[in-house]
PDB file of C-alpha atoms in Angstrom:
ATOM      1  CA  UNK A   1      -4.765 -39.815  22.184  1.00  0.00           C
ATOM      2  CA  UNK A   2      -1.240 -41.182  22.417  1.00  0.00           C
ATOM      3  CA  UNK A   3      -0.901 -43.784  25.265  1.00  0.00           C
ATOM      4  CA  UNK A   4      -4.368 -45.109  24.455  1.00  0.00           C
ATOM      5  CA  UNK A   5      -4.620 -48.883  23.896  1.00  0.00           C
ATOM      6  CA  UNK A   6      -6.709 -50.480  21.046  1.00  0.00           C
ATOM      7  CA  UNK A   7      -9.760 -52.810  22.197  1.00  0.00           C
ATOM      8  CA  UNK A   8     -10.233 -56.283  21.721  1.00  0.00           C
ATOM      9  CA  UNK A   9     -10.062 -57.474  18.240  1.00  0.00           C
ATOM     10  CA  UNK A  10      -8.921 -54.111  16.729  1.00  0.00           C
ATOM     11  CA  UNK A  11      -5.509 -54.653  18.082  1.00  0.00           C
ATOM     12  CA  UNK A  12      -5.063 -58.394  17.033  1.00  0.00           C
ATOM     13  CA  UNK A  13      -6.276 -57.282  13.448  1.00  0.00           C
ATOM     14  CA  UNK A  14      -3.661 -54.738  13.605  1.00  0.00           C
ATOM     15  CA  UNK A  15      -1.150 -57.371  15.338  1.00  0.00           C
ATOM     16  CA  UNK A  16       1.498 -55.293  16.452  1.00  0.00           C
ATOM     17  CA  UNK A  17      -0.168 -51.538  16.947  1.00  0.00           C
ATOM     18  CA  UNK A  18       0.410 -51.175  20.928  1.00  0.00           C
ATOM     19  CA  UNK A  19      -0.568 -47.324  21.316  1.00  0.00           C
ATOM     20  CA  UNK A  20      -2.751 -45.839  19.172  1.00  0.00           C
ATOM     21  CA  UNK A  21      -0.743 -44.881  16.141  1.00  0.00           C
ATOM     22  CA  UNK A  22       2.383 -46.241  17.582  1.00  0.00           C
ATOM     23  CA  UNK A  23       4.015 -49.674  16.054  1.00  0.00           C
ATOM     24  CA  UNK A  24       4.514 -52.466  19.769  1.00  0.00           C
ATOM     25  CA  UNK A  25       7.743 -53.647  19.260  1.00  0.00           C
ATOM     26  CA  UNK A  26       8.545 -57.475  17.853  1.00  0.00           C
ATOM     27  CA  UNK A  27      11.275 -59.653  18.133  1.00  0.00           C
ATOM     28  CA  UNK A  28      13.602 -60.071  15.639  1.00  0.00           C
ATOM     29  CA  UNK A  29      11.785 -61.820  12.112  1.00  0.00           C
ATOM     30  CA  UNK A  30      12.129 -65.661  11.469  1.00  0.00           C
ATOM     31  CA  UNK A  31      14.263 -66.508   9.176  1.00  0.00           C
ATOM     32  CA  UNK A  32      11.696 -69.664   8.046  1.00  0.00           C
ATOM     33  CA  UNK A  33       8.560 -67.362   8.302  1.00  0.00           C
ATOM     34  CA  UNK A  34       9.693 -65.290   5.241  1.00  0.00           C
ATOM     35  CA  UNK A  35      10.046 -68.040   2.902  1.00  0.00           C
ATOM     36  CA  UNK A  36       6.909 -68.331   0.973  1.00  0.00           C
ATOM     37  CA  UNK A  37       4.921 -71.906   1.788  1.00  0.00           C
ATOM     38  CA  UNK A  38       1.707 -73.469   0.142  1.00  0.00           C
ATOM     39  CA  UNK A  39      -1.561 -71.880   1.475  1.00  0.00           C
ATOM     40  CA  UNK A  40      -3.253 -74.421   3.897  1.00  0.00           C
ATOM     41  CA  UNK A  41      -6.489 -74.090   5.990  1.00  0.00           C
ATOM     42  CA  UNK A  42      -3.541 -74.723   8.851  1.00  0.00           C
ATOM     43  CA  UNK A  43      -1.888 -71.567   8.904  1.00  0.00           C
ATOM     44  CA  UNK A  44      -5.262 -70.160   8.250  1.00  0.00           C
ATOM     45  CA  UNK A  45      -6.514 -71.717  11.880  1.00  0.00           C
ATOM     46  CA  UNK A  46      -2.936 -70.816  12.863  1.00  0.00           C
ATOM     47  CA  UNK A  47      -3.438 -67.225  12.384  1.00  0.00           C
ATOM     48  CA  UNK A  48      -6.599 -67.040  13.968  1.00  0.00           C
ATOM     49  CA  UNK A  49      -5.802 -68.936  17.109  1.00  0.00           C
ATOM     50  CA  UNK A  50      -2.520 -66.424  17.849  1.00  0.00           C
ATOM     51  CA  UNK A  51      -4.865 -63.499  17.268  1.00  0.00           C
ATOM     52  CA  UNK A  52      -6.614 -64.983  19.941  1.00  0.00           C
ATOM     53  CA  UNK A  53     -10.060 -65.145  17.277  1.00  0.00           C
ATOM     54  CA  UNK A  54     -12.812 -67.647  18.155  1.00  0.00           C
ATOM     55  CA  UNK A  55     -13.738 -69.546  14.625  1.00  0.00           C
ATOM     56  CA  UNK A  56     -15.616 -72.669  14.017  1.00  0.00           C
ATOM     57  CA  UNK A  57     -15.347 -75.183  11.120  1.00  0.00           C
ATOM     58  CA  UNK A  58     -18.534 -75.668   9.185  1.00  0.00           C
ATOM     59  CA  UNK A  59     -20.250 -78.452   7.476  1.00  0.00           C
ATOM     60  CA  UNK A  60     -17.895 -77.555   4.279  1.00  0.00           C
ATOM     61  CA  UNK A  61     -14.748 -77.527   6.024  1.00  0.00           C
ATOM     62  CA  UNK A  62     -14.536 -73.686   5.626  1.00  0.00           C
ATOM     63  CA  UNK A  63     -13.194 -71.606   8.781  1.00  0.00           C
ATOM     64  CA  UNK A  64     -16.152 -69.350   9.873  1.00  0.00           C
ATOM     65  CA  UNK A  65     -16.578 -66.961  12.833  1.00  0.00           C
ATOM     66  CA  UNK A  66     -17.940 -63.753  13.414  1.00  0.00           C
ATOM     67  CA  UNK A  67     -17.006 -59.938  13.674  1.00  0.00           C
ATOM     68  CA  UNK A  68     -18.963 -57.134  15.522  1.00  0.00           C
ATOM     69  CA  UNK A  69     -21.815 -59.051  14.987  1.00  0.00           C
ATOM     70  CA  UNK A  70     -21.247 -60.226  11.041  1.00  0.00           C
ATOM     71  CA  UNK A  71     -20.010 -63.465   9.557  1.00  0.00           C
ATOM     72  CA  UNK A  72     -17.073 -64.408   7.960  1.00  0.00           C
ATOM     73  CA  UNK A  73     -15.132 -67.052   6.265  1.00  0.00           C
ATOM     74  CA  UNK A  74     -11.656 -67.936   5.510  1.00  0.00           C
ATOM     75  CA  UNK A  75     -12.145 -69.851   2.242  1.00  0.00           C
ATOM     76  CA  UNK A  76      -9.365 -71.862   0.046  1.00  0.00           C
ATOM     77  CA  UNK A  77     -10.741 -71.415  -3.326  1.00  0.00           C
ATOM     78  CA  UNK A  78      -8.740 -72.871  -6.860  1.00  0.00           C
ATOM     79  CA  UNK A  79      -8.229 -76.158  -8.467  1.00  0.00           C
ATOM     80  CA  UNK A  80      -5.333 -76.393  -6.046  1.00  0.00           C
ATOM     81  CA  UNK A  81      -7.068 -74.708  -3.022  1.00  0.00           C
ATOM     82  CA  UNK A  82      -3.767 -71.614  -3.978  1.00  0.00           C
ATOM     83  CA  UNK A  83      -6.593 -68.596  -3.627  1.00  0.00           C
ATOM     84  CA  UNK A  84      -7.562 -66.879  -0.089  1.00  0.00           C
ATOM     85  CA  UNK A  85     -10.673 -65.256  -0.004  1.00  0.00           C
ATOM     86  CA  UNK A  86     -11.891 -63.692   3.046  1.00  0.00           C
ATOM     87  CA  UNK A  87     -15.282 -63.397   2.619  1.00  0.00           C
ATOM     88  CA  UNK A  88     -18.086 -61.958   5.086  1.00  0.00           C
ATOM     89  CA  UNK A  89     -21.588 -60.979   5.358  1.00  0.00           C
ATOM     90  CA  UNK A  90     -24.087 -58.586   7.194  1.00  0.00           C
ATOM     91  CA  UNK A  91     -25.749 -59.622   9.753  1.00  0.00           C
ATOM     92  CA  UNK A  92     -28.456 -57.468   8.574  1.00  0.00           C
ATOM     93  CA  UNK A  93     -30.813 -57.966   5.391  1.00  0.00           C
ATOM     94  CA  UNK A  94     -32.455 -55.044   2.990  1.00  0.00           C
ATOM     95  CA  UNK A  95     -35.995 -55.444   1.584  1.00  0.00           C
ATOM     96  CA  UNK A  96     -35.452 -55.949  -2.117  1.00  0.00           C
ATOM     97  CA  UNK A  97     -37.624 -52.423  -2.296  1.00  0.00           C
ATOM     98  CA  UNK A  98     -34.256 -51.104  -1.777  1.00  0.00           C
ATOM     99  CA  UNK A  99     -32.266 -52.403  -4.126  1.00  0.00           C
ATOM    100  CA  UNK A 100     -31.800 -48.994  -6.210  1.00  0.00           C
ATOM    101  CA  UNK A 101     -30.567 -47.439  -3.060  1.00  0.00           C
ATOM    102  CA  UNK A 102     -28.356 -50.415  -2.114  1.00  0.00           C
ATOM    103  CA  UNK A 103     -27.616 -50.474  -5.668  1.00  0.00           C
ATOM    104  CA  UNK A 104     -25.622 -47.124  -5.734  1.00  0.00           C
ATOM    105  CA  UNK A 105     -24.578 -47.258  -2.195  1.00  0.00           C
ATOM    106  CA  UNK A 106     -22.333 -50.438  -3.477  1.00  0.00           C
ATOM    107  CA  UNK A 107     -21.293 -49.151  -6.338  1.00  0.00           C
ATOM    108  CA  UNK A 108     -20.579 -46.161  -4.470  1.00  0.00           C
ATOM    109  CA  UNK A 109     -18.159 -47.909  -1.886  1.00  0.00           C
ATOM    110  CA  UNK A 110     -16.340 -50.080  -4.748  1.00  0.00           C
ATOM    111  CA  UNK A 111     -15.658 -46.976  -7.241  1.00  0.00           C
ATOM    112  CA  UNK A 112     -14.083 -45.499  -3.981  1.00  0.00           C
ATOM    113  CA  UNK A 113     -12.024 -48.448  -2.129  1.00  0.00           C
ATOM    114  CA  UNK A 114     -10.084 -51.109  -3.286  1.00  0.00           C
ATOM    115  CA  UNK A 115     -10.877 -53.187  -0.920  1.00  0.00           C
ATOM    116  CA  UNK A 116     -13.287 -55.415  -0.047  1.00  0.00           C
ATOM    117  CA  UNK A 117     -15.028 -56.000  -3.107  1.00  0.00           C
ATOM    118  CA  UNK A 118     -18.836 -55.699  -1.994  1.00  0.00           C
ATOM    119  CA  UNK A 119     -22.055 -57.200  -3.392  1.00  0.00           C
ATOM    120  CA  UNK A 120     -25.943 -57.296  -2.998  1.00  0.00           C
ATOM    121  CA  UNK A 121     -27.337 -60.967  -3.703  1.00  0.00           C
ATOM    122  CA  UNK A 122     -30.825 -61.961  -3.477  1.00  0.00           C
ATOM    123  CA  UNK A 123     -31.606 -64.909  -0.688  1.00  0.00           C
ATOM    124  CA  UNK A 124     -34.870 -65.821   1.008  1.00  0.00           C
ATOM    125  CA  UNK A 125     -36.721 -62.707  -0.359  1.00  0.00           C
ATOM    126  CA  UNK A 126     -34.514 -60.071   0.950  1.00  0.00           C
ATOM    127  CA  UNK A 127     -31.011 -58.936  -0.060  1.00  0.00           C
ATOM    128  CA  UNK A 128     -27.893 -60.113   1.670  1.00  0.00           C
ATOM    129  CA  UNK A 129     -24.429 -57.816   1.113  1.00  0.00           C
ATOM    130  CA  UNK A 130     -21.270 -59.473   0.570  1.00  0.00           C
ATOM    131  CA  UNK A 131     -17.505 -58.296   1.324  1.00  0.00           C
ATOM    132  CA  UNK A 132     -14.884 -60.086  -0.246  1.00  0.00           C
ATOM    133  CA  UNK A 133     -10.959 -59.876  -0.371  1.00  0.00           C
ATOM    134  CA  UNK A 134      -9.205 -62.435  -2.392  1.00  0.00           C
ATOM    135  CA  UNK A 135      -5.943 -63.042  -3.332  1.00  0.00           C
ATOM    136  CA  UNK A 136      -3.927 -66.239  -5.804  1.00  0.00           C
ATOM    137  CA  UNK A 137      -1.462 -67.503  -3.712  1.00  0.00           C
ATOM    138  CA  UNK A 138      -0.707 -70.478  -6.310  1.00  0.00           C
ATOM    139  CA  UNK A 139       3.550 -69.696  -5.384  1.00  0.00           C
ATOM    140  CA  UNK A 140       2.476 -69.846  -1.380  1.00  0.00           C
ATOM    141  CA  UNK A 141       2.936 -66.976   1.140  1.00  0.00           C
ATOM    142  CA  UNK A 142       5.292 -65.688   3.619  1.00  0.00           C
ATOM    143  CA  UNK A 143       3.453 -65.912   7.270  1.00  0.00           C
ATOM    144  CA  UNK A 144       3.359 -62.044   6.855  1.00  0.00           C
ATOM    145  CA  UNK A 145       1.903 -61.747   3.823  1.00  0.00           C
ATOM    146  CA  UNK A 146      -0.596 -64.183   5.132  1.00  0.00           C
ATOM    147  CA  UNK A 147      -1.172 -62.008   8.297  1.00  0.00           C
ATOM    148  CA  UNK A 148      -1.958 -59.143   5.831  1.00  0.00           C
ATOM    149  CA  UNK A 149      -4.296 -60.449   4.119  1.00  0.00           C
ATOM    150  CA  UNK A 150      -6.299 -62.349   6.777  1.00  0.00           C
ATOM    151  CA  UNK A 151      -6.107 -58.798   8.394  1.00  0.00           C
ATOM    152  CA  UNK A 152      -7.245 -56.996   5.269  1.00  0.00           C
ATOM    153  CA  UNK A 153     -10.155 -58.788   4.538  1.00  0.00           C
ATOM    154  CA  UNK A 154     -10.967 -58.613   8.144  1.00  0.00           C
ATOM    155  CA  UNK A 155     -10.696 -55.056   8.850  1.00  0.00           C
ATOM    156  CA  UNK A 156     -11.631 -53.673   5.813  1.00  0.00           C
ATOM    157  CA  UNK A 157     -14.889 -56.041   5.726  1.00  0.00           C
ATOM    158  CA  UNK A 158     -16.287 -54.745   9.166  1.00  0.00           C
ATOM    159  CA  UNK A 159     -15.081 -51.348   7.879  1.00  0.00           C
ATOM    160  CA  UNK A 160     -17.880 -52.054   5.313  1.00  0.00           C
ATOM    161  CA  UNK A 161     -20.258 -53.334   7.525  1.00  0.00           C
ATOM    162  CA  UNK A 162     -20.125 -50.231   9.905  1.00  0.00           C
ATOM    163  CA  UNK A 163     -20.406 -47.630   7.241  1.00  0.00           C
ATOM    164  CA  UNK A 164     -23.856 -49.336   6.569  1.00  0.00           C
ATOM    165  CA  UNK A 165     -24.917 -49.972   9.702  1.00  0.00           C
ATOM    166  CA  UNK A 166     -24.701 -46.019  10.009  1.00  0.00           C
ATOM    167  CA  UNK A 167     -27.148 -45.816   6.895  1.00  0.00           C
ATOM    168  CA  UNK A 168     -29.611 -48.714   7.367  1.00  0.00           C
ATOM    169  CA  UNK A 169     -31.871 -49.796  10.801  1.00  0.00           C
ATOM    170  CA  UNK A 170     -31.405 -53.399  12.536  1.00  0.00           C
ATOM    171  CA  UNK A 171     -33.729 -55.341  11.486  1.00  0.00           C
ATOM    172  CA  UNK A 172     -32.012 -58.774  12.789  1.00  0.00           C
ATOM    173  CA  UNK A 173     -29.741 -60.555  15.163  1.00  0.00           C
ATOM    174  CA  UNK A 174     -26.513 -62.192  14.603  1.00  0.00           C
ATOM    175  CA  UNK A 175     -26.202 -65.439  13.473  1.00  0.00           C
ATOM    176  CA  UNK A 176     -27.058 -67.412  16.274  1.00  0.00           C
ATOM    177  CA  UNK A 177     -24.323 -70.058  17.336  1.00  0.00           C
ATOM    178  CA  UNK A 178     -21.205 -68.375  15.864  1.00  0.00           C
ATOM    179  CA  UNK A 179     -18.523 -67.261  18.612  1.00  0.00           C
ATOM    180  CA  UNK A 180     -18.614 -63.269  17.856  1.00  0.00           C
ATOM    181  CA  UNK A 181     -14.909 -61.515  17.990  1.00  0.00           C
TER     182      UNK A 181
END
């Protein structure tokens, strides 16, 4: 497999993976980007528009796009706006009939993983499942650290998303008007 290239938004998650398995090189660090700065919804947007990611601002001022099909947001959470969450959800729904079985299938996935964090909520009559990776970034961030994170909640949330896509049917589309990455 070495030599093979990643597709699309795999290899701007993993922002610097050329070949399979193989670090691309980078230029030399800036100085300026290690040095921890206050989170901002701008270096949020900044991130996402070097990774090349299509994202849309909604009616709350929250960054939102979606991810093989399922959506996600970049919120700034806190008094101060200092916490990053990166929180998505599936495009599909469960009939609350299933809720045992969804039940121990979360559980399941966040006794195993650290991250993301996932949930079952309640919303219309159905359930909805949740990802979420968060982190308090009240002392700021280095643009790297920021990168990782972004990337975590990212990856690890259509991680998520895939594992139950392989247990559960479509039953829906996804979200209609939402640029898809």
């Amino acid at each position: 497999m070495s030599g093979q290239t990643r597709p699309g938004w795999i290899s701007r998650v993993l922002g610097g993976m050329g070949a399979i398995g193989k670090p691309a090189k980078q230029p030399p660090a800036d100085p300026d980007s290690q040095t921890p700065t206050p989170l901002t919804r701008e270096r949020v947007s900044g991130y996402l528009e070097t990774r090349g990611y299509r994202y849309l601002v909604d009616d709350d001022g929250d960054l939102t796009g979606t991810w093989d099909g399922s959506r996600f947001w970049f919120l700034l959470l806190g008094e101060h706006e200092e916490i990053l969450q990166v929180r998505g959800r599936w495009q599909r729904t469960v009939p609350l009939e299933r809720r045992g079985g969804v039940a121990l299938a979360v559980n399941d996935w966040n006794r195993d993983r650290i991250w993301p964090k996932v949930y079952a909520r309640e919303e219309d009559g159905v359930l909805a499942l949740y990802s979420e990776v968060s982190a308090d970034l009240e002392e700021g961030a280095t643009d790297d650290q920021l990168a990782q994170l972004i990337a975590c909640g990212l990856g690890t949330g259509v991680q998520l998303f895939t594992a139950f896509d392989e247990i559960l049917p479509l039953d829906e589309k996804p979200p209609p008007g939402l640029p898809n990455n």
